[in-house]
mmCIF file of C-alpha atoms and ligand atoms in Angstrom:
data_model
loop_
_atom_site.group_PDB
_atom_site.id
_atom_site.type_symbol
_atom_site.label_atom_id
_atom_site.label_comp_id
_atom_site.label_asym_id
_atom_site.label_seq_id
_atom_site.Cartn_x
_atom_site.Cartn_y
_atom_site.Cartn_z
ATOM 1 C CA MET A 17 84.492 306.196 -46.796
ATOM 2 C CA LYS A 18 85.288 309.239 -44.669
ATOM 3 C CA GLY A 19 82.900 310.456 -41.955
ATOM 4 C CA THR A 20 81.803 307.095 -40.594
ATOM 5 C CA PHE A 21 81.438 305.448 -37.200
ATOM 6 C CA THR A 22 81.268 301.758 -36.291
ATOM 7 C CA LEU A 23 77.799 300.356 -35.594
ATOM 8 C CA GLY A 24 78.895 296.830 -34.693
ATOM 9 C CA ARG A 25 79.813 293.539 -36.288
ATOM 10 C CA ILE A 26 77.791 291.055 -38.293
ATOM 11 C CA ALA A 27 79.406 287.638 -38.807
ATOM 12 C CA GLY A 28 82.793 289.172 -38.001
ATOM 13 C CA VAL A 29 82.430 291.958 -40.552
ATOM 14 C CA ARG A 30 82.653 295.527 -39.284
ATOM 15 C CA VAL A 31 79.542 297.535 -40.104
ATOM 16 C CA ALA A 32 80.178 301.267 -40.318
ATOM 17 C CA VAL A 33 77.611 304.016 -40.711
ATOM 18 C CA HIS A 34 78.126 307.177 -42.737
ATOM 19 C CA TRP A 35 76.803 310.393 -41.170
ATOM 20 C CA SER A 36 74.315 310.704 -44.059
ATOM 21 C CA VAL A 37 72.413 307.720 -42.573
ATOM 22 C CA VAL A 38 71.841 309.713 -39.375
ATOM 23 C CA VAL A 39 70.490 312.574 -41.500
ATOM 24 C CA ILE A 40 68.183 310.263 -43.461
ATOM 25 C CA PHE A 41 67.094 308.545 -40.196
ATOM 26 C CA LEU A 42 66.015 311.880 -38.708
ATOM 27 C CA LEU A 43 64.513 312.994 -42.017
ATOM 28 C CA VAL A 44 62.387 309.830 -42.302
ATOM 29 C CA THR A 45 61.198 310.111 -38.686
ATOM 30 C CA VAL A 46 60.323 313.799 -38.984
ATOM 31 C CA THR A 47 58.639 313.654 -42.421
ATOM 32 C CA LEU A 48 56.494 310.708 -41.367
ATOM 33 C CA ALA A 49 55.689 311.723 -37.794
ATOM 34 C CA GLY A 50 55.532 315.476 -38.366
ATOM 35 C CA GLY A 51 53.854 315.456 -41.765
ATOM 36 C CA ARG A 52 52.505 312.596 -43.771
ATOM 37 C CA LEU A 53 50.915 310.479 -41.008
ATOM 38 C CA VAL A 54 49.326 313.465 -39.274
ATOM 39 C CA ARG A 55 47.963 314.820 -42.559
ATOM 40 C CA LEU A 56 46.404 311.514 -43.601
ATOM 41 C CA TYR A 57 45.191 310.342 -40.154
ATOM 42 C CA PRO A 58 44.819 313.407 -37.910
ATOM 43 C CA ASP A 59 42.856 311.775 -35.040
ATOM 44 C CA TYR A 60 45.590 309.834 -33.198
ATOM 45 C CA PRO A 61 47.632 310.912 -30.134
ATOM 46 C CA THR A 62 50.939 312.651 -31.086
ATOM 47 C CA ALA A 63 53.023 309.867 -29.508
ATOM 48 C CA VAL A 64 51.590 307.359 -32.023
ATOM 49 C CA TYR A 65 53.025 309.298 -34.981
ATOM 50 C CA TRP A 66 56.477 309.617 -33.410
ATOM 51 C CA VAL A 67 56.724 305.992 -32.299
ATOM 52 C CA LEU A 68 55.659 304.875 -35.784
ATOM 53 C CA GLY A 69 58.043 307.351 -37.442
ATOM 54 C CA LEU A 70 60.964 306.075 -35.340
ATOM 55 C CA LEU A 71 60.049 302.428 -35.970
ATOM 56 C CA VAL A 72 59.872 303.008 -39.720
ATOM 57 C CA ALA A 73 63.263 304.747 -39.662
ATOM 58 C CA VAL A 74 64.787 301.794 -37.766
ATOM 59 C CA VAL A 75 63.270 299.244 -40.185
ATOM 60 C CA PHE A 76 64.415 301.371 -43.119
ATOM 61 C CA VAL A 77 68.051 301.322 -41.918
ATOM 62 C CA ALA A 78 67.665 297.574 -41.239
ATOM 63 C CA SER A 79 66.471 297.167 -44.856
ATOM 64 C CA ILE A 80 69.626 298.873 -46.138
ATOM 65 C CA LEU A 81 71.646 296.609 -43.835
ATOM 66 C CA ALA A 82 69.876 293.514 -45.227
ATOM 67 C CA HIS A 83 70.774 294.659 -48.756
ATOM 68 C CA GLU A 84 74.470 294.939 -47.786
ATOM 69 C CA VAL A 85 74.538 291.679 -45.821
ATOM 70 C CA ALA A 86 73.133 289.934 -48.922
ATOM 71 C CA HIS A 87 76.096 291.261 -50.954
ATOM 72 C CA ALA A 88 78.482 290.052 -48.238
ATOM 73 C CA ILE A 89 76.946 286.572 -47.998
ATOM 74 C CA VAL A 90 77.079 285.972 -51.750
ATOM 75 C CA ALA A 91 80.634 287.343 -51.914
ATOM 76 C CA ARG A 92 81.701 284.948 -49.172
ATOM 77 C CA ARG A 93 79.979 282.007 -50.831
ATOM 78 C CA ASN A 94 82.082 282.789 -53.889
ATOM 79 C CA GLY A 95 85.276 282.804 -51.854
ATOM 80 C CA ILE A 96 85.678 286.565 -51.449
ATOM 81 C CA GLU A 97 86.191 287.846 -47.927
ATOM 82 C CA VAL A 98 84.453 291.093 -47.005
ATOM 83 C CA GLU A 99 86.658 293.775 -45.470
ATOM 84 C CA ASP A 100 83.845 295.917 -44.046
ATOM 85 C CA MET A 101 80.428 297.375 -44.843
ATOM 86 C CA THR A 102 79.460 301.026 -44.819
ATOM 87 C CA LEU A 103 75.860 302.164 -44.871
ATOM 88 C CA TRP A 104 75.021 305.495 -46.440
ATOM 89 C CA MET A 105 71.822 307.243 -47.406
ATOM 90 C CA LEU A 106 71.164 305.390 -50.667
ATOM 91 C CA GLY A 107 72.263 301.922 -49.675
ATOM 92 C CA GLY A 108 75.709 300.841 -48.767
ATOM 93 C CA VAL A 109 79.139 299.774 -49.846
ATOM 94 C CA ALA A 110 80.577 296.353 -49.016
ATOM 95 C CA ARG A 111 84.338 296.497 -49.453
ATOM 96 C CA LEU A 112 85.739 293.210 -50.663
ATOM 97 C CA ARG A 113 89.186 291.945 -49.686
ATOM 98 C CA SER A 114 89.968 290.983 -53.267
ATOM 99 C CA GLU A 115 88.827 291.496 -56.843
ATOM 100 C CA THR A 116 85.952 289.416 -58.153
ATOM 101 C CA PRO A 117 87.536 286.580 -60.138
ATOM 102 C CA SER A 118 84.984 286.371 -62.985
ATOM 103 C CA PRO A 119 82.048 288.229 -64.591
ATOM 104 C CA GLY A 120 79.683 285.542 -63.241
ATOM 105 C CA VAL A 121 80.727 286.142 -59.639
ATOM 106 C CA GLU A 122 80.528 289.932 -60.149
ATOM 107 C CA LEU A 123 76.995 289.518 -61.532
ATOM 108 C CA ARG A 124 75.844 287.423 -58.555
ATOM 109 C CA VAL A 125 77.488 289.588 -55.870
ATOM 110 C CA ALA A 126 76.150 292.841 -57.379
ATOM 111 C CA GLY A 127 72.722 291.518 -58.373
ATOM 112 C CA VAL A 128 71.710 290.083 -55.001
ATOM 113 C CA GLY A 129 71.593 293.559 -53.386
ATOM 114 C CA PRO A 130 68.802 295.092 -55.492
ATOM 115 C CA LEU A 131 67.112 291.681 -55.512
ATOM 116 C CA THR A 132 67.006 291.683 -51.696
ATOM 117 C CA SER A 133 65.550 295.208 -51.655
ATOM 118 C CA ALA A 134 62.940 294.213 -54.260
ATOM 119 C CA VAL A 135 61.932 291.118 -52.265
ATOM 120 C CA LEU A 136 61.659 293.224 -49.082
ATOM 121 C CA GLY A 137 59.554 295.744 -51.016
ATOM 122 C CA VAL A 138 57.153 293.048 -52.192
ATOM 123 C CA LEU A 139 56.942 291.550 -48.678
ATOM 124 C CA PHE A 140 56.145 294.955 -47.133
ATOM 125 C CA ALA A 141 53.586 295.663 -49.882
ATOM 126 C CA ALA A 142 51.871 292.316 -49.222
ATOM 127 C CA SER A 143 51.895 293.044 -45.459
ATOM 128 C CA ALA A 144 50.344 296.468 -46.058
ATOM 129 C CA VAL A 145 47.549 294.947 -48.136
ATOM 130 C CA TRP A 146 47.033 292.226 -45.530
ATOM 131 C CA LEU A 147 46.917 294.756 -42.650
ATOM 132 C CA ASP A 148 44.440 296.826 -44.660
ATOM 133 C CA VAL A 149 42.211 293.785 -45.157
ATOM 134 C CA LEU A 150 42.369 293.123 -41.400
ATOM 135 C CA ALA A 151 41.256 296.743 -40.880
ATOM 136 C CA ALA A 152 44.441 297.601 -38.961
ATOM 137 C CA PRO A 153 44.851 301.260 -37.847
ATOM 138 C CA GLY A 154 45.438 303.584 -40.833
ATOM 139 C CA PRO A 155 48.827 305.007 -39.746
ATOM 140 C CA LEU A 156 50.241 301.462 -39.372
ATOM 141 C CA VAL A 157 49.113 300.468 -42.893
ATOM 142 C CA GLU A 158 50.552 303.725 -44.233
ATOM 143 C CA ALA A 159 53.916 303.125 -42.489
ATOM 144 C CA VAL A 160 54.249 299.598 -43.886
ATOM 145 C CA ALA A 161 53.240 300.810 -47.358
ATOM 146 C CA TRP A 162 55.913 303.508 -47.108
ATOM 147 C CA LEU A 163 58.536 300.836 -46.292
ATOM 148 C CA ALA A 164 57.380 298.877 -49.352
ATOM 149 C CA ALA A 165 57.755 301.917 -51.605
ATOM 150 C CA ILE A 166 61.178 302.910 -50.262
ATOM 151 C CA ASN A 167 62.599 299.377 -50.661
ATOM 152 C CA ILE A 168 61.364 299.162 -54.244
ATOM 153 C CA LEU A 169 62.863 302.606 -54.856
ATOM 154 C CA LEU A 170 66.182 301.367 -53.396
ATOM 155 C CA ALA A 171 66.070 298.339 -55.708
ATOM 156 C CA LEU A 172 65.348 300.496 -58.765
ATOM 157 C CA PHE A 173 67.864 303.229 -57.979
ATOM 158 C CA ASN A 174 70.658 300.766 -57.234
ATOM 159 C CA SER A 175 69.941 298.931 -60.501
ATOM 160 C CA ILE A 176 70.725 301.987 -62.643
ATOM 161 C CA PRO A 177 73.701 300.925 -64.776
ATOM 162 C CA ALA A 178 76.143 303.508 -63.428
ATOM 163 C CA ALA A 179 79.174 302.975 -61.174
ATOM 164 C CA PRO A 180 79.400 302.936 -58.167
ATOM 165 C CA LEU A 181 75.796 301.663 -57.970
ATOM 166 C CA ASP A 182 75.110 297.905 -58.092
ATOM 167 C CA GLY A 183 73.764 298.397 -61.615
ATOM 168 C CA GLY A 184 77.187 299.778 -62.561
ATOM 169 C CA ARG A 185 78.722 296.492 -61.407
ATOM 170 C CA LEU A 186 76.135 294.558 -63.392
ATOM 171 C CA LEU A 187 77.059 296.627 -66.456
ATOM 172 C CA ARG A 188 80.726 295.937 -65.707
ATOM 173 C CA ALA A 189 80.039 292.189 -65.470
ATOM 174 C CA VAL A 190 78.263 292.211 -68.847
ATOM 175 C CA VAL A 191 80.993 294.242 -70.615
ATOM 176 C CA TRP A 192 83.631 292.045 -68.963
ATOM 177 C CA LYS A 193 81.831 288.922 -70.199
ATOM 178 C CA PHE A 194 81.792 290.196 -73.796
ATOM 179 C CA THR A 195 85.212 291.882 -73.993
ATOM 180 C CA GLY A 196 87.142 289.654 -71.562
ATOM 181 C CA ASP A 197 88.784 292.817 -70.250
ATOM 182 C CA PRO A 198 88.060 293.580 -66.552
ATOM 183 C CA VAL A 199 89.925 296.900 -66.620
ATOM 184 C CA ARG A 200 88.150 298.276 -69.684
ATOM 185 C CA SER A 201 84.767 297.166 -68.332
ATOM 186 C CA THR A 202 85.418 299.192 -65.152
ATOM 187 C CA VAL A 203 86.409 302.236 -67.218
ATOM 188 C CA ILE A 204 83.129 301.958 -69.164
ATOM 189 C CA ALA A 205 81.009 301.504 -66.013
ATOM 190 C CA ALA A 206 82.786 304.497 -64.456
ATOM 191 C CA ALA A 207 82.080 306.635 -67.538
ATOM 192 C CA ALA A 208 78.392 305.654 -67.299
ATOM 193 C CA GLY A 209 78.492 306.628 -63.607
ATOM 194 C CA ARG A 210 79.925 310.055 -64.379
ATOM 195 C CA GLY A 211 77.372 310.585 -67.162
ATOM 196 C CA PHE A 212 74.470 309.663 -64.893
ATOM 197 C CA GLY A 213 75.889 311.832 -62.101
ATOM 198 C CA TRP A 214 76.023 314.880 -64.392
ATOM 199 C CA LEU A 215 72.479 314.160 -65.551
ATOM 200 C CA LEU A 216 71.287 314.277 -61.911
ATOM 201 C CA VAL A 217 73.232 317.494 -61.275
ATOM 202 C CA ALA A 218 71.765 319.137 -64.381
ATOM 203 C CA TYR A 219 68.248 317.948 -63.520
ATOM 204 C CA GLY A 220 68.638 319.123 -59.923
ATOM 205 C CA PHE A 221 69.736 322.646 -60.830
ATOM 206 C CA LEU A 222 67.210 322.920 -63.644
ATOM 207 C CA SER A 223 64.385 322.002 -61.256
ATOM 208 C CA ILE A 224 65.642 324.619 -58.770
ATOM 209 C CA LEU A 225 65.512 327.222 -61.566
ATOM 210 C CA VAL A 226 62.101 326.133 -62.857
ATOM 211 C CA THR A 227 60.268 325.448 -59.578
ATOM 212 C CA GLY A 228 62.048 328.065 -57.443
ATOM 213 C CA THR A 229 62.306 325.543 -54.558
ATOM 214 C CA PHE A 230 65.387 323.763 -53.311
ATOM 215 C CA ALA A 231 64.010 320.207 -53.558
ATOM 216 C CA GLY A 232 66.255 319.643 -56.574
ATOM 217 C CA LEU A 233 69.316 320.258 -54.426
ATOM 218 C CA TRP A 234 69.131 316.678 -53.122
ATOM 219 C CA MET A 235 69.263 315.379 -56.669
ATOM 220 C CA ALA A 236 72.280 317.570 -57.460
ATOM 221 C CA LEU A 237 74.049 316.446 -54.269
ATOM 222 C CA ILE A 238 73.524 312.774 -55.080
ATOM 223 C CA GLY A 239 74.747 313.474 -58.628
ATOM 224 C CA GLY A 240 77.872 315.126 -57.258
ATOM 225 C CA PHE A 241 78.564 312.154 -55.028
ATOM 226 C CA LEU A 242 78.143 309.726 -57.929
ATOM 227 C CA ILE A 243 80.512 311.739 -60.161
ATOM 228 C CA ALA A 244 83.201 311.726 -57.449
ATOM 229 C CA ALA A 245 82.804 308.011 -56.729
ATOM 230 C CA ALA A 246 82.712 307.027 -60.414
ATOM 231 C CA THR A 247 85.811 309.113 -61.165
ATOM 232 C CA ALA A 248 87.637 307.420 -58.288
ATOM 233 C CA GLU A 249 86.646 303.998 -59.630
ATOM 234 C CA GLY A 250 87.866 304.871 -63.115
ATOM 235 C CA ARG A 251 91.203 305.960 -61.675
ATOM 236 C CA GLN A 252 91.362 302.743 -59.641
ATOM 237 C CA ALA A 253 90.800 300.748 -62.820
ATOM 238 C CA GLN A 254 93.735 302.466 -64.517
ATOM 239 C CA LEU A 255 95.920 301.813 -61.474
ATOM 240 C CA ARG A 256 94.893 298.169 -61.595
ATOM 241 C CA GLY A 257 95.963 297.945 -65.222
ATOM 242 C CA VAL A 258 99.410 299.320 -64.371
ATOM 243 C CA PHE A 259 99.858 297.147 -61.262
ATOM 244 C CA ALA A 260 98.748 293.879 -62.874
ATOM 245 C CA GLY A 261 101.092 291.078 -61.807
ATOM 246 C CA ILE A 262 102.882 293.099 -59.086
ATOM 247 C CA ARG A 263 102.929 291.750 -55.491
ATOM 248 C CA THR A 264 102.578 293.814 -52.317
ATOM 249 C CA ARG A 265 106.110 292.863 -51.196
ATOM 250 C CA ASP A 266 107.507 294.462 -54.372
ATOM 251 C CA ILE A 267 106.224 297.943 -53.538
ATOM 252 C CA MET A 268 106.148 297.970 -49.708
ATOM 253 C CA THR A 269 108.698 299.708 -47.503
ATOM 254 C CA PRO A 270 110.124 296.822 -45.444
ATOM 255 C CA HIS A 271 110.950 296.976 -41.702
ATOM 256 C CA PRO A 272 109.001 300.176 -40.937
ATOM 257 C CA VAL A 273 109.802 302.206 -37.827
ATOM 258 C CA THR A 274 107.316 301.156 -35.123
ATOM 259 C CA VAL A 275 106.298 302.816 -31.864
ATOM 260 C CA PRO A 276 105.169 301.038 -28.646
ATOM 261 C CA ALA A 277 101.491 301.496 -27.717
ATOM 262 C CA THR A 278 102.477 302.720 -24.243
ATOM 263 C CA THR A 279 104.491 305.685 -25.581
ATOM 264 C CA THR A 280 102.882 308.995 -24.614
ATOM 265 C CA VAL A 281 102.082 311.580 -27.255
ATOM 266 C CA GLU A 282 104.659 313.882 -25.634
ATOM 267 C CA GLN A 283 107.440 311.255 -25.821
ATOM 268 C CA PHE A 284 106.457 310.512 -29.403
ATOM 269 C CA LEU A 285 106.610 314.149 -30.466
ATOM 270 C CA ALA A 286 109.989 314.677 -28.751
ATOM 271 C CA GLY A 287 111.644 312.493 -31.399
ATOM 272 C CA ALA A 288 109.945 314.016 -34.430
ATOM 273 C CA PRO A 289 110.445 315.047 -37.185
ATOM 274 C CA PHE A 290 114.102 314.000 -37.389
ATOM 275 C CA GLY A 291 116.105 310.823 -37.833
ATOM 276 C CA GLN A 292 113.941 307.759 -37.989
ATOM 277 C CA TYR A 293 110.852 309.883 -37.232
ATOM 278 C CA ARG A 294 110.796 311.481 -40.665
ATOM 279 C CA HIS A 295 107.647 309.548 -41.659
ATOM 280 C CA THR A 296 104.079 310.766 -41.033
ATOM 281 C CA ALA A 297 102.524 307.405 -40.062
ATOM 282 C CA PHE A 298 103.785 304.700 -37.734
ATOM 283 C CA PRO A 299 102.608 301.179 -36.953
ATOM 284 C CA VAL A 300 101.911 300.849 -33.230
ATOM 285 C CA VAL A 301 103.069 297.595 -31.560
ATOM 286 C CA ASP A 302 102.354 295.930 -28.214
ATOM 287 C CA ALA A 303 104.952 294.473 -25.804
ATOM 288 C CA GLU A 304 105.313 291.379 -28.026
ATOM 289 C CA GLU A 305 106.048 293.562 -31.074
ATOM 290 C CA SER A 306 102.688 292.556 -32.634
ATOM 291 C CA PRO A 307 100.991 295.360 -34.592
ATOM 292 C CA VAL A 308 97.936 296.746 -32.774
ATOM 293 C CA GLY A 309 97.220 299.905 -34.781
ATOM 294 C CA LEU A 310 98.470 302.807 -36.823
ATOM 295 C CA VAL A 311 99.172 306.320 -35.623
ATOM 296 C CA THR A 312 99.515 309.325 -37.913
ATOM 297 C CA VAL A 313 100.935 312.742 -37.169
ATOM 298 C CA ALA A 314 97.473 314.177 -37.899
ATOM 299 C CA ARG A 315 95.898 311.969 -35.198
ATOM 300 C CA VAL A 316 98.576 312.887 -32.657
ATOM 301 C CA ASP A 317 98.138 316.559 -33.445
ATOM 302 C CA ARG A 318 94.460 316.405 -32.421
ATOM 303 C CA VAL A 319 95.449 315.796 -28.762
ATOM 304 C CA PRO A 320 95.357 319.117 -26.838
ATOM 305 C CA VAL A 321 98.823 320.150 -25.585
ATOM 306 C CA PRO A 322 98.047 319.840 -21.808
ATOM 307 C CA GLN A 323 96.934 316.204 -22.267
ATOM 308 C CA ARG A 324 99.925 315.072 -24.313
ATOM 309 C CA GLY A 325 101.957 313.907 -21.321
ATOM 310 C CA SER A 326 99.189 311.623 -20.079
ATOM 311 C CA THR A 327 97.768 310.322 -23.389
ATOM 312 C CA SER A 328 99.243 307.105 -24.794
ATOM 313 C CA LEU A 329 99.467 306.347 -28.509
ATOM 314 C CA ALA A 330 97.079 303.431 -27.895
ATOM 315 C CA ALA A 331 94.367 306.012 -27.174
ATOM 316 C CA VAL A 332 94.821 308.020 -30.366
ATOM 317 C CA MET A 333 95.811 305.333 -32.917
ATOM 318 C CA ALA A 334 93.496 303.788 -35.489
ATOM 319 C CA PRO A 335 92.990 300.257 -34.066
ATOM 320 C CA ILE A 336 94.275 297.413 -36.243
ATOM 321 C CA ASP A 337 90.805 296.251 -37.343
ATOM 322 C CA GLU A 338 90.188 299.688 -38.864
ATOM 323 C CA VAL A 339 93.500 299.677 -40.718
ATOM 324 C CA THR A 340 93.894 298.081 -44.136
ATOM 325 C CA THR A 341 96.185 295.057 -43.902
ATOM 326 C CA ALA A 342 97.714 292.801 -46.544
ATOM 327 C CA PHE A 343 100.004 289.803 -46.923
ATOM 328 C CA PRO A 344 103.316 290.201 -48.814
ATOM 329 C CA ASP A 345 102.340 287.771 -51.603
ATOM 330 C CA GLU A 346 98.945 289.417 -52.321
ATOM 331 C CA PRO A 347 98.521 291.180 -55.681
ATOM 332 C CA VAL A 348 98.800 294.965 -55.345
ATOM 333 C CA THR A 349 95.525 295.276 -57.280
ATOM 334 C CA ASP A 350 93.618 293.503 -54.471
ATOM 335 C CA VAL A 351 95.186 295.777 -51.879
ATOM 336 C CA LEU A 352 94.332 298.899 -53.889
ATOM 337 C CA SER A 353 90.638 298.034 -54.039
ATOM 338 C CA ARG A 354 90.692 297.422 -50.294
ATOM 339 C CA LEU A 355 92.475 300.721 -49.676
ATOM 340 C CA ALA A 356 89.908 302.727 -51.666
ATOM 341 C CA GLY A 357 87.609 304.315 -49.126
ATOM 342 C CA ALA A 358 89.604 303.210 -46.071
ATOM 343 C CA GLY A 359 89.954 305.722 -43.220
ATOM 344 C CA GLU A 360 93.774 305.720 -43.183
ATOM 345 C CA SER A 361 95.525 305.629 -46.534
ATOM 346 C CA ARG A 362 98.245 303.174 -45.498
ATOM 347 C CA VAL A 363 98.489 299.409 -45.623
ATOM 348 C CA LEU A 364 100.219 297.362 -42.927
ATOM 349 C CA VAL A 365 101.816 294.276 -44.456
ATOM 350 C CA LEU A 366 101.689 291.250 -42.136
ATOM 351 C CA ASP A 367 103.387 287.873 -42.372
ATOM 352 C CA ARG A 368 100.820 285.280 -43.473
ATOM 353 C CA GLU A 369 101.825 282.786 -40.733
ATOM 354 C CA SER A 370 102.875 284.798 -37.683
ATOM 355 C CA HIS A 371 100.958 288.037 -38.460
ATOM 356 C CA ALA A 372 104.152 289.884 -37.539
ATOM 357 C CA LEU A 373 104.641 293.279 -39.188
ATOM 358 C CA VAL A 374 106.928 293.024 -42.210
ATOM 359 C CA GLY A 375 106.250 296.264 -44.091
ATOM 360 C CA ILE A 376 104.069 299.275 -44.809
ATOM 361 C CA VAL A 377 102.630 300.644 -48.054
ATOM 362 C CA SER A 378 101.968 304.385 -48.173
ATOM 363 C CA GLN A 379 100.580 306.567 -50.962
ATOM 364 C CA THR A 380 104.196 307.533 -51.656
ATOM 365 C CA ASP A 381 105.142 303.871 -52.194
ATOM 366 C CA ILE A 382 102.185 303.471 -54.552
ATOM 367 C CA SER A 383 102.857 306.588 -56.607
ATOM 368 C CA ARG A 384 106.606 305.829 -56.759
ATOM 369 C CA ALA A 385 105.923 302.301 -58.040
ATOM 370 C CA PHE A 386 103.315 303.730 -60.435
ATOM 371 C CA THR A 387 105.854 306.191 -61.886
ATOM 372 C CA TRP A 388 108.471 303.446 -62.289
ATOM 373 C CA LEU A 389 106.042 301.025 -63.920
ATOM 374 C CA THR A 390 104.539 303.511 -66.379
ATOM 375 C CA ALA A 391 107.944 305.020 -67.255
ATOM 376 C CA THR A 392 109.657 301.678 -67.832
ATOM 377 C CA ARG A 393 106.702 300.312 -69.792
ATOM 378 C CA ASP A 394 106.511 303.332 -72.076
ATOM 379 C CA ARG A 395 110.161 302.924 -73.024
ATOM 380 C CA ARG A 396 109.670 299.359 -74.223
HETATM 381 ZN ZN1 LIG B 410 74.095 297.205 -53.218
#
C-alpha cells in the first residue's frame, strides 16, 4: 500500500502504518476529548478528557493490530509466511508470501480477524459493565464502552462479504469450496467488493444531497477505496489464471545491472541513461556483491542537486526488507500476490541457498510474459 511508514516489527514481520491511521488516531482523540466525554460528563478537569481520548486512540490502534496479528498467526500455523502487515483506518492488510493452498486455510486465516475483533468487543463491553458496577468514574466507563462498540463495528464491517474485506475472503473460500476454482472464486468476491463499494458511494452522495451535511463523504470515500481495491484483486485473479504453472525464473531478467551502495548519486547519474544504465531500477549491492536494496531513478531524482555529490545510493535506496523478493523456483502467482501493494513494483530474485542476486522482475517483464502467454494460448 502506498503512503505508509514502518511502525516496527512483531515476530519478525514488518508492521507498516498507512497515513489514514494517523488521521483516525487524531479524529478519535479529538471527538472523544473535545466532544463526547465533555458533553456527557462536564465536571472533570480538561486534562482528564485528553488523557482518556489519547489512551482510547492508542488502544483502538492496538485493537486493529491484534486483529492483523491474529491473521498472521493463523497464516503461519498453516504454513504461510507473512510478508508484512499494513494498518489502515478500517483494519489492516496482512500480505502473505504465498497463495492460500485450500479453501479451509483461507476460511481460517480470514475468519480469525473479525473473530478477534468480536472477542475484544465483548471483553471491553464486559469491562465497561464491570467498571459501571464498581461505580468507576463516568468518563472511564464511557471510554471502555466506546472501545467495545468500535471493535464490534470492526468485526461486523470486516465480515461484509466483499473483497478486499475479510468477509470477501470468506465468500471466496466458500465459492472455492463449491466450485473448486480459486481464480473464479476471486473474480466473484471482487465483483461483490465492487458492488458493495458502489453502494457505499451512492449512499454517501445521496445522504449529502438529502441531509445537506458532508458526513456522507466518509462513506463515499470508503466506497471508492473498496472499488479500487476490489478491481485490483479481480485483475490479480485474471493474471493468476494466465500465469498458472509458470516459475519466476521463466519471466525474470537474469544477471541485472547492479550498483554498489557506496556510489554517490552524482556518480550514478553520470552513467545514465545510456549503455547498461538504460533501466529505471537497479539492485544495490554491498562490497560482497550481496543485494542490500533497490534504487529507482525516481528515488535518485528526489535528492536536491547540491547534495548529489555527497549522498550515497545506500541513503536513498529502498532497503532490502522493504523490497519484494522471490526465489527462482517460486510460482509467479505467489510473487504477484506479494507484489500487489508493495512500495516498489519490482521483485529481486535471490538464490535459495546463497541469497545471491540472480535476477529481477519488473512490470515490463510481467506484461511481456503476459502478452506471450495470452497470445500463444489463444492460438491453440
Ligand atoms: Zn482482517
